[in-house]
PDB file of N, CA and C in Angstrom:
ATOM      1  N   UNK A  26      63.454  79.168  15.884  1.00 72.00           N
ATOM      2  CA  UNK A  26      63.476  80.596  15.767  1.00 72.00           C
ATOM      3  C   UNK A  26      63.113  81.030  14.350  1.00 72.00           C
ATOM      4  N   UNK A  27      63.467  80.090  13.662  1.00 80.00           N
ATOM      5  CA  UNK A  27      63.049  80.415  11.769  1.00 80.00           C
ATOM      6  C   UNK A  27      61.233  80.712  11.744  1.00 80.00           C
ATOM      7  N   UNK A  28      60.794  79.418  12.883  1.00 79.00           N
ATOM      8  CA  UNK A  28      59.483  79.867  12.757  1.00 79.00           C
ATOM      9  C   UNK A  28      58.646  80.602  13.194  1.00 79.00           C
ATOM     10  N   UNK A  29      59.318  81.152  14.306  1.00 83.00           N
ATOM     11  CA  UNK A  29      58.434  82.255  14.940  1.00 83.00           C
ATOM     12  C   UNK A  29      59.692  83.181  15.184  1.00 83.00           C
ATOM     13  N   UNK A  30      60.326  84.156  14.703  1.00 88.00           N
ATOM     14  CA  UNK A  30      61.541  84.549  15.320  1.00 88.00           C
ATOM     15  C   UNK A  30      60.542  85.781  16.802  1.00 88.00           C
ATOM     16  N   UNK A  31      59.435  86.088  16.739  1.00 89.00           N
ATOM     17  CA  UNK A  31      59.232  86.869  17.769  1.00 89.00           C
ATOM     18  C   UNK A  31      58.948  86.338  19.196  1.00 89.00           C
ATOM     19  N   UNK A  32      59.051  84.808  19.134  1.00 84.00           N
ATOM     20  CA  UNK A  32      59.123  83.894  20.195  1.00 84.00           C
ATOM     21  C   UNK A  32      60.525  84.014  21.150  1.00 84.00           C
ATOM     22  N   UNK A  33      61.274  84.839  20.545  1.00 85.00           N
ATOM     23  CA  UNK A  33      62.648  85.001  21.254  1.00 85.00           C
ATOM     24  C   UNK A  33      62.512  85.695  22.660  1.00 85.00           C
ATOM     25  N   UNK A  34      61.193  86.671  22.656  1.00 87.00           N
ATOM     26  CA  UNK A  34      61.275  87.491  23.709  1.00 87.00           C
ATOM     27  C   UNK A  34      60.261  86.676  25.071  1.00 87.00           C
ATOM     28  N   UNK A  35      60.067  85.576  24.614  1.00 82.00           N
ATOM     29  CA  UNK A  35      59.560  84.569  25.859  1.00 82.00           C
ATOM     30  C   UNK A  35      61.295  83.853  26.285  1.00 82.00           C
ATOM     31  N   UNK A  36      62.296  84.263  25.851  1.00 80.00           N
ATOM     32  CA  UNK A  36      63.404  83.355  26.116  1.00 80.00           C
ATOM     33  C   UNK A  36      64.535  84.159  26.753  1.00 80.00           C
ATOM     34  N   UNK A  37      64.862  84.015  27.759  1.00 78.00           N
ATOM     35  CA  UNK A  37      64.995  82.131  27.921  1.00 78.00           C
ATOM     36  C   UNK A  37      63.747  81.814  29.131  1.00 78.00           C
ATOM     37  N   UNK A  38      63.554  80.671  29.161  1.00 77.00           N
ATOM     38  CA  UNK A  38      62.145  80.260  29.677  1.00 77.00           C
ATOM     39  C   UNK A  38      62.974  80.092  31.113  1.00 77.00           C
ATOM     40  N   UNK A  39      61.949  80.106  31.605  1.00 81.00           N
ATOM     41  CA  UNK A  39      62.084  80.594  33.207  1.00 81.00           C
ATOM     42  C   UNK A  39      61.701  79.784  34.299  1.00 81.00           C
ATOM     43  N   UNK A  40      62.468  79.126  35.123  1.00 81.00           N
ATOM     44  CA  UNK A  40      61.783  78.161  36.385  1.00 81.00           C
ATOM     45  C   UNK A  40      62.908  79.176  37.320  1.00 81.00           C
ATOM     46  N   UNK A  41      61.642  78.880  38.489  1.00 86.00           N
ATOM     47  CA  UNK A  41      61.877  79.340  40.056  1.00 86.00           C
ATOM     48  C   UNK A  41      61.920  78.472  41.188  1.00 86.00           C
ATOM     49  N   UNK A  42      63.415  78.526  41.737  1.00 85.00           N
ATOM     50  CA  UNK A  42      63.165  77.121  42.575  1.00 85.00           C
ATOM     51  C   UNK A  42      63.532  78.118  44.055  1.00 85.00           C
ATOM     52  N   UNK A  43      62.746  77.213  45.009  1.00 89.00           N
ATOM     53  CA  UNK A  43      62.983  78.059  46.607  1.00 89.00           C
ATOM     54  C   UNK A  43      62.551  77.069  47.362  1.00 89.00           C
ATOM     55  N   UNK A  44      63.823  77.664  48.147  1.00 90.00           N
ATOM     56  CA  UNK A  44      63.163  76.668  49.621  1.00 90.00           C
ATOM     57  C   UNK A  44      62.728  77.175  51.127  1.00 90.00           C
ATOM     58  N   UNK A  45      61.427  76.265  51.269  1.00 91.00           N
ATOM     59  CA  UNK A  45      60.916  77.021  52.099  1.00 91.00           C
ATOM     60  C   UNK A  45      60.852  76.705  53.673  1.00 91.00           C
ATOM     61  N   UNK A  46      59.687  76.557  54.129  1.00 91.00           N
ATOM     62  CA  UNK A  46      60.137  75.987  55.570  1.00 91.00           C
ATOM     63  C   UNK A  46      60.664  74.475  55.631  1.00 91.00           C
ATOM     64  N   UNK A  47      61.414  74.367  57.152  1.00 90.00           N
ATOM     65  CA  UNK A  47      62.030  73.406  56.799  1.00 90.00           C
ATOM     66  C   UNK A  47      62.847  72.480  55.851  1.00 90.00           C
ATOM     67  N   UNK A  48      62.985  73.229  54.745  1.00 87.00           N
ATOM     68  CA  UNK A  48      64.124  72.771  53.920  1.00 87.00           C
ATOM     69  C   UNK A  48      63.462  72.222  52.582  1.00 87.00           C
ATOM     70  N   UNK A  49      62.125  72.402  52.571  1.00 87.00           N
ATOM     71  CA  UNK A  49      60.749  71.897  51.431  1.00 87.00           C
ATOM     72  C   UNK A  49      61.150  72.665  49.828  1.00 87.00           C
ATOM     73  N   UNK A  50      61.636  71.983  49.145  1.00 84.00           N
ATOM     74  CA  UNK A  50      61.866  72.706  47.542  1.00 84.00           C
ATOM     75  C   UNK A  50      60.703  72.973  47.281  1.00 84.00           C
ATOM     76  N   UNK A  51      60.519  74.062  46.415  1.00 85.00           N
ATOM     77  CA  UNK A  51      59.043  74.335  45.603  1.00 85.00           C
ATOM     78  C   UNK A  51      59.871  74.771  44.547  1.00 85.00           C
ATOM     79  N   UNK A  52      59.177  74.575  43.535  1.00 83.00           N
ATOM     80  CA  UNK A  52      59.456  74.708  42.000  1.00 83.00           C
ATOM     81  C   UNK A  52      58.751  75.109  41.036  1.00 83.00           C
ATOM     82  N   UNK A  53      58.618  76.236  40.857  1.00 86.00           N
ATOM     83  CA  UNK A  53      57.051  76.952  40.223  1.00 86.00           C
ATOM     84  C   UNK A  53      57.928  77.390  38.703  1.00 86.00           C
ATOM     85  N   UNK A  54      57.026  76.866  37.634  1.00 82.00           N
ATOM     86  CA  UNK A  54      57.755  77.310  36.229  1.00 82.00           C
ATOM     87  C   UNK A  54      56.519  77.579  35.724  1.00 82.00           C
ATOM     88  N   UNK A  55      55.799  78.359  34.263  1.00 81.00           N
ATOM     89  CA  UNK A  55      54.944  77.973  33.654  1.00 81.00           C
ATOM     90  C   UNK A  55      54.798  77.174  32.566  1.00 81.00           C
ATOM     91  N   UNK A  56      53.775  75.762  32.458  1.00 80.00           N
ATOM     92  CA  UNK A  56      54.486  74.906  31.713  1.00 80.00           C
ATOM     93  C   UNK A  56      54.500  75.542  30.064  1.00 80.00           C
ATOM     94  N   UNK A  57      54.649  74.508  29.643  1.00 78.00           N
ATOM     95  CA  UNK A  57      55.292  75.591  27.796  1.00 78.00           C
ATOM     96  C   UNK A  57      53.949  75.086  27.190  1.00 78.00           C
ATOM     97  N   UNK A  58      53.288  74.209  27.694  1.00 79.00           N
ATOM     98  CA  UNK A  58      51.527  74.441  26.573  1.00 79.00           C
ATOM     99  C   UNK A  58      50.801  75.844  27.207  1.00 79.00           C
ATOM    100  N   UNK A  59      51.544  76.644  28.193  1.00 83.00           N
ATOM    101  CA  UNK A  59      50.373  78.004  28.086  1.00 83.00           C
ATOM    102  C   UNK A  59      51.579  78.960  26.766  1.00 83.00           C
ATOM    103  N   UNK A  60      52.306  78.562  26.172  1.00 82.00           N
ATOM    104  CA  UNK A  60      53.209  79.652  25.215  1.00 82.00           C
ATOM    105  C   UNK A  60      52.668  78.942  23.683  1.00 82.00           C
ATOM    106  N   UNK A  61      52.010  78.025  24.105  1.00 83.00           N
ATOM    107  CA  UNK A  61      51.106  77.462  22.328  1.00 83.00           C
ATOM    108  C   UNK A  61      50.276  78.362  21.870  1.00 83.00           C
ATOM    109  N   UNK A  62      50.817  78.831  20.655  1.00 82.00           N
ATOM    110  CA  UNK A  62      50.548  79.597  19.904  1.00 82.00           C
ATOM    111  C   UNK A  62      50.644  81.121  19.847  1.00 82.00           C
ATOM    112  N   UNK A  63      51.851  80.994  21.213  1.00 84.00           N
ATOM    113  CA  UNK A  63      51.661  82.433  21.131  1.00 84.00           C
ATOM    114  C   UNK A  63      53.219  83.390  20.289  1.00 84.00           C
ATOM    115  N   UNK A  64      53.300  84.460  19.290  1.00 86.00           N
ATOM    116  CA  UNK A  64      54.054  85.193  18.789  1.00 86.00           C
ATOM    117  C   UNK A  64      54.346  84.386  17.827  1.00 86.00           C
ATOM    118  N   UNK A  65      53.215  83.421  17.139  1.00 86.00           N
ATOM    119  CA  UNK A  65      53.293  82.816  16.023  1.00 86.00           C
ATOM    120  C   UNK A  65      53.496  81.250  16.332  1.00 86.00           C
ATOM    121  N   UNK A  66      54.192  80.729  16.884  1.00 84.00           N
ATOM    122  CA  UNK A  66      54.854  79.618  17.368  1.00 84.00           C
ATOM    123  C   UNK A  66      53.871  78.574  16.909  1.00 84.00           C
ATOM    124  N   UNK A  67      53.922  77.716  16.068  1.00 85.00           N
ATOM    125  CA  UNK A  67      53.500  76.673  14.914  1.00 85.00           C
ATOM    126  C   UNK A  67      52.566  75.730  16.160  1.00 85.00           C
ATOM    127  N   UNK A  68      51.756  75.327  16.141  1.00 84.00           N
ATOM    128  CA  UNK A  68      51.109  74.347  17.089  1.00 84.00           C
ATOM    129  C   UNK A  68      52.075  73.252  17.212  1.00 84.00           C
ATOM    130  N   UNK A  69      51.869  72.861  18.443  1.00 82.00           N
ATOM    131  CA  UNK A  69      52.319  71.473  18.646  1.00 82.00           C
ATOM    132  C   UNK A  69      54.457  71.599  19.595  1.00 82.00           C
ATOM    133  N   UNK A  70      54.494  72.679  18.965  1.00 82.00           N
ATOM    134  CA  UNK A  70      55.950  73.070  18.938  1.00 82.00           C
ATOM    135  C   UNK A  70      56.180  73.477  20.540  1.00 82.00           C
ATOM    136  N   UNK A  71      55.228  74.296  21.487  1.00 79.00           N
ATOM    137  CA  UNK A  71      55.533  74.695  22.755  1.00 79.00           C
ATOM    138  C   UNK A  71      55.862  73.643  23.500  1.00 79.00           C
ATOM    139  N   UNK A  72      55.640  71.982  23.069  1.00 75.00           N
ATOM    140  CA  UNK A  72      55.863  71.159  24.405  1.00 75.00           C
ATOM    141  C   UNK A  72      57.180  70.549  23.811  1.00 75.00           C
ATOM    142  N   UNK A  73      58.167  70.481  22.749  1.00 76.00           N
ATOM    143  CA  UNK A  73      59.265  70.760  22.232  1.00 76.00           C
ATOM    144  C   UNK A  73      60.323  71.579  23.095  1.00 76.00           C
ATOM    145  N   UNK A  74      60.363  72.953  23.659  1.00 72.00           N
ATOM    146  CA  UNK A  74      60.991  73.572  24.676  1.00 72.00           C
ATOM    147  C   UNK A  74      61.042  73.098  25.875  1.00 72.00           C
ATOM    148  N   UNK A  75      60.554  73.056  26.737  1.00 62.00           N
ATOM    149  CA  UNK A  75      60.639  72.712  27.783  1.00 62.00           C
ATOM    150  C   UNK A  75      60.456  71.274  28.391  1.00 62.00           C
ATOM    151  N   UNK A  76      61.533  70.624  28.661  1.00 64.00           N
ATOM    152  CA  UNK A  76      61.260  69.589  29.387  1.00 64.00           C
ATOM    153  C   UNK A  76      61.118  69.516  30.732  1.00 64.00           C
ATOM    154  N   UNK A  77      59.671  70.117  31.219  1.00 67.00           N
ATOM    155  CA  UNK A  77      59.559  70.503  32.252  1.00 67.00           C
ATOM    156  C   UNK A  77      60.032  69.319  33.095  1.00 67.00           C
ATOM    157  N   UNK A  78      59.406  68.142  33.152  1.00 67.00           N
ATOM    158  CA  UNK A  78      59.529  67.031  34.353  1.00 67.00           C
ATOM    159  C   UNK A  78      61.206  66.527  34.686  1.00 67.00           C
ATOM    160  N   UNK A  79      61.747  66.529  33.151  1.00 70.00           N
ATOM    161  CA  UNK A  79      63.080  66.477  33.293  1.00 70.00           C
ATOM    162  C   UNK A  79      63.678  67.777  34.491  1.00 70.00           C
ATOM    163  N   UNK A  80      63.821  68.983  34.162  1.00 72.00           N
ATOM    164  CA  UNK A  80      64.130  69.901  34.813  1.00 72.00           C
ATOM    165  C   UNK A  80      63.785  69.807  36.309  1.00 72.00           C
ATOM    166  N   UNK A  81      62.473  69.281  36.382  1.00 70.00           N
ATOM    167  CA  UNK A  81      61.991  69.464  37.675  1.00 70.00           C
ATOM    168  C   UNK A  81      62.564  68.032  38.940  1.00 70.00           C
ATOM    169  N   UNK A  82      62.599  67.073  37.777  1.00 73.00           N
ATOM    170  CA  UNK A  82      63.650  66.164  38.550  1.00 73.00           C
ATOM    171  C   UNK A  82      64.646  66.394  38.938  1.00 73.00           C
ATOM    172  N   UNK A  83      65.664  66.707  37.718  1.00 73.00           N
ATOM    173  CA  UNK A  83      66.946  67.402  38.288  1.00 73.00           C
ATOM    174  C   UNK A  83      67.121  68.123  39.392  1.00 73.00           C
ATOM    175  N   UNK A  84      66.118  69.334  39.672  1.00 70.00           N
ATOM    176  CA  UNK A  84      65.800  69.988  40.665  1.00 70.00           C
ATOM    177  C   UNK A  84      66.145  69.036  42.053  1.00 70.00           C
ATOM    178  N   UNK A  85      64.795  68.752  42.087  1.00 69.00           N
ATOM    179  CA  UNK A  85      64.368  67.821  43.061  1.00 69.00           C
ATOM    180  C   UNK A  85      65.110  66.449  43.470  1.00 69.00           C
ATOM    181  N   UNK A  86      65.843  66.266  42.824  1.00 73.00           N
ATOM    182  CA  UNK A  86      66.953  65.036  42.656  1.00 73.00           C
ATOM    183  C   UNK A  86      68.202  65.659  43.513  1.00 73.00           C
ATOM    184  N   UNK A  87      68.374  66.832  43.224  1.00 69.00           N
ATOM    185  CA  UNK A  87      69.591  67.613  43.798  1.00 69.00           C
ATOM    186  C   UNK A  87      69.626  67.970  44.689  1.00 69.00           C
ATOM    187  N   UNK A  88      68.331  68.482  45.343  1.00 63.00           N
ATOM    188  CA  UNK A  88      68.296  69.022  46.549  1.00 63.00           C
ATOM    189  C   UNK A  88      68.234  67.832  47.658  1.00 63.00           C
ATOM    190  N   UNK A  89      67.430  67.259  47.295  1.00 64.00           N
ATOM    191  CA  UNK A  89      67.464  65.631  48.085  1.00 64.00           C
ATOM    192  C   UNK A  89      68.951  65.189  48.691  1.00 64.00           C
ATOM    193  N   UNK A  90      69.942  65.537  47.615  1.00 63.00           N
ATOM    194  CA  UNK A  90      71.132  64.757  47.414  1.00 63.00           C
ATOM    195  C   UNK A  90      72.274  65.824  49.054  1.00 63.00           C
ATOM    196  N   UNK A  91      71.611  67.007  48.935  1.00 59.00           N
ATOM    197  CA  UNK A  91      72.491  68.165  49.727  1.00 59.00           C
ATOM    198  C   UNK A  91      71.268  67.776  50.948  1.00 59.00           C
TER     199      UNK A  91
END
């Protein structure tokens, strides 16, 4: 936040999980290399936020489990 403090108003980052027919998870987020460079945010730094695949496992790990 020191380095971009106007990066705050992309936050908190956002995944959408739904289920659809038959019981099918979908998981639509946008990944964090389309927020590179944007409201200052230092290169390299957008794939730092989001651990998308992590998240999306968890997801998908959980629903499996129910």
């Amino acid at each position: 936040m020191l380095a971009a403090p106007d990066f705050a108003l992309e936050l908190p980052l956002r995944l959408l999980v739904r289920e659809g027919e038959r019981g099918k998870v979908y998981v639509t987020y946008a990944p964090s290399a389309n927020l590179e460079g944007k409201h200052g945010l230092p290169v390299g730094m957008a794939g730092k936020l989001t651990p998308e695949r992590v998240i999306t496992s968890a997801v998908t790990a959980s629903s499996s489990n129910n």
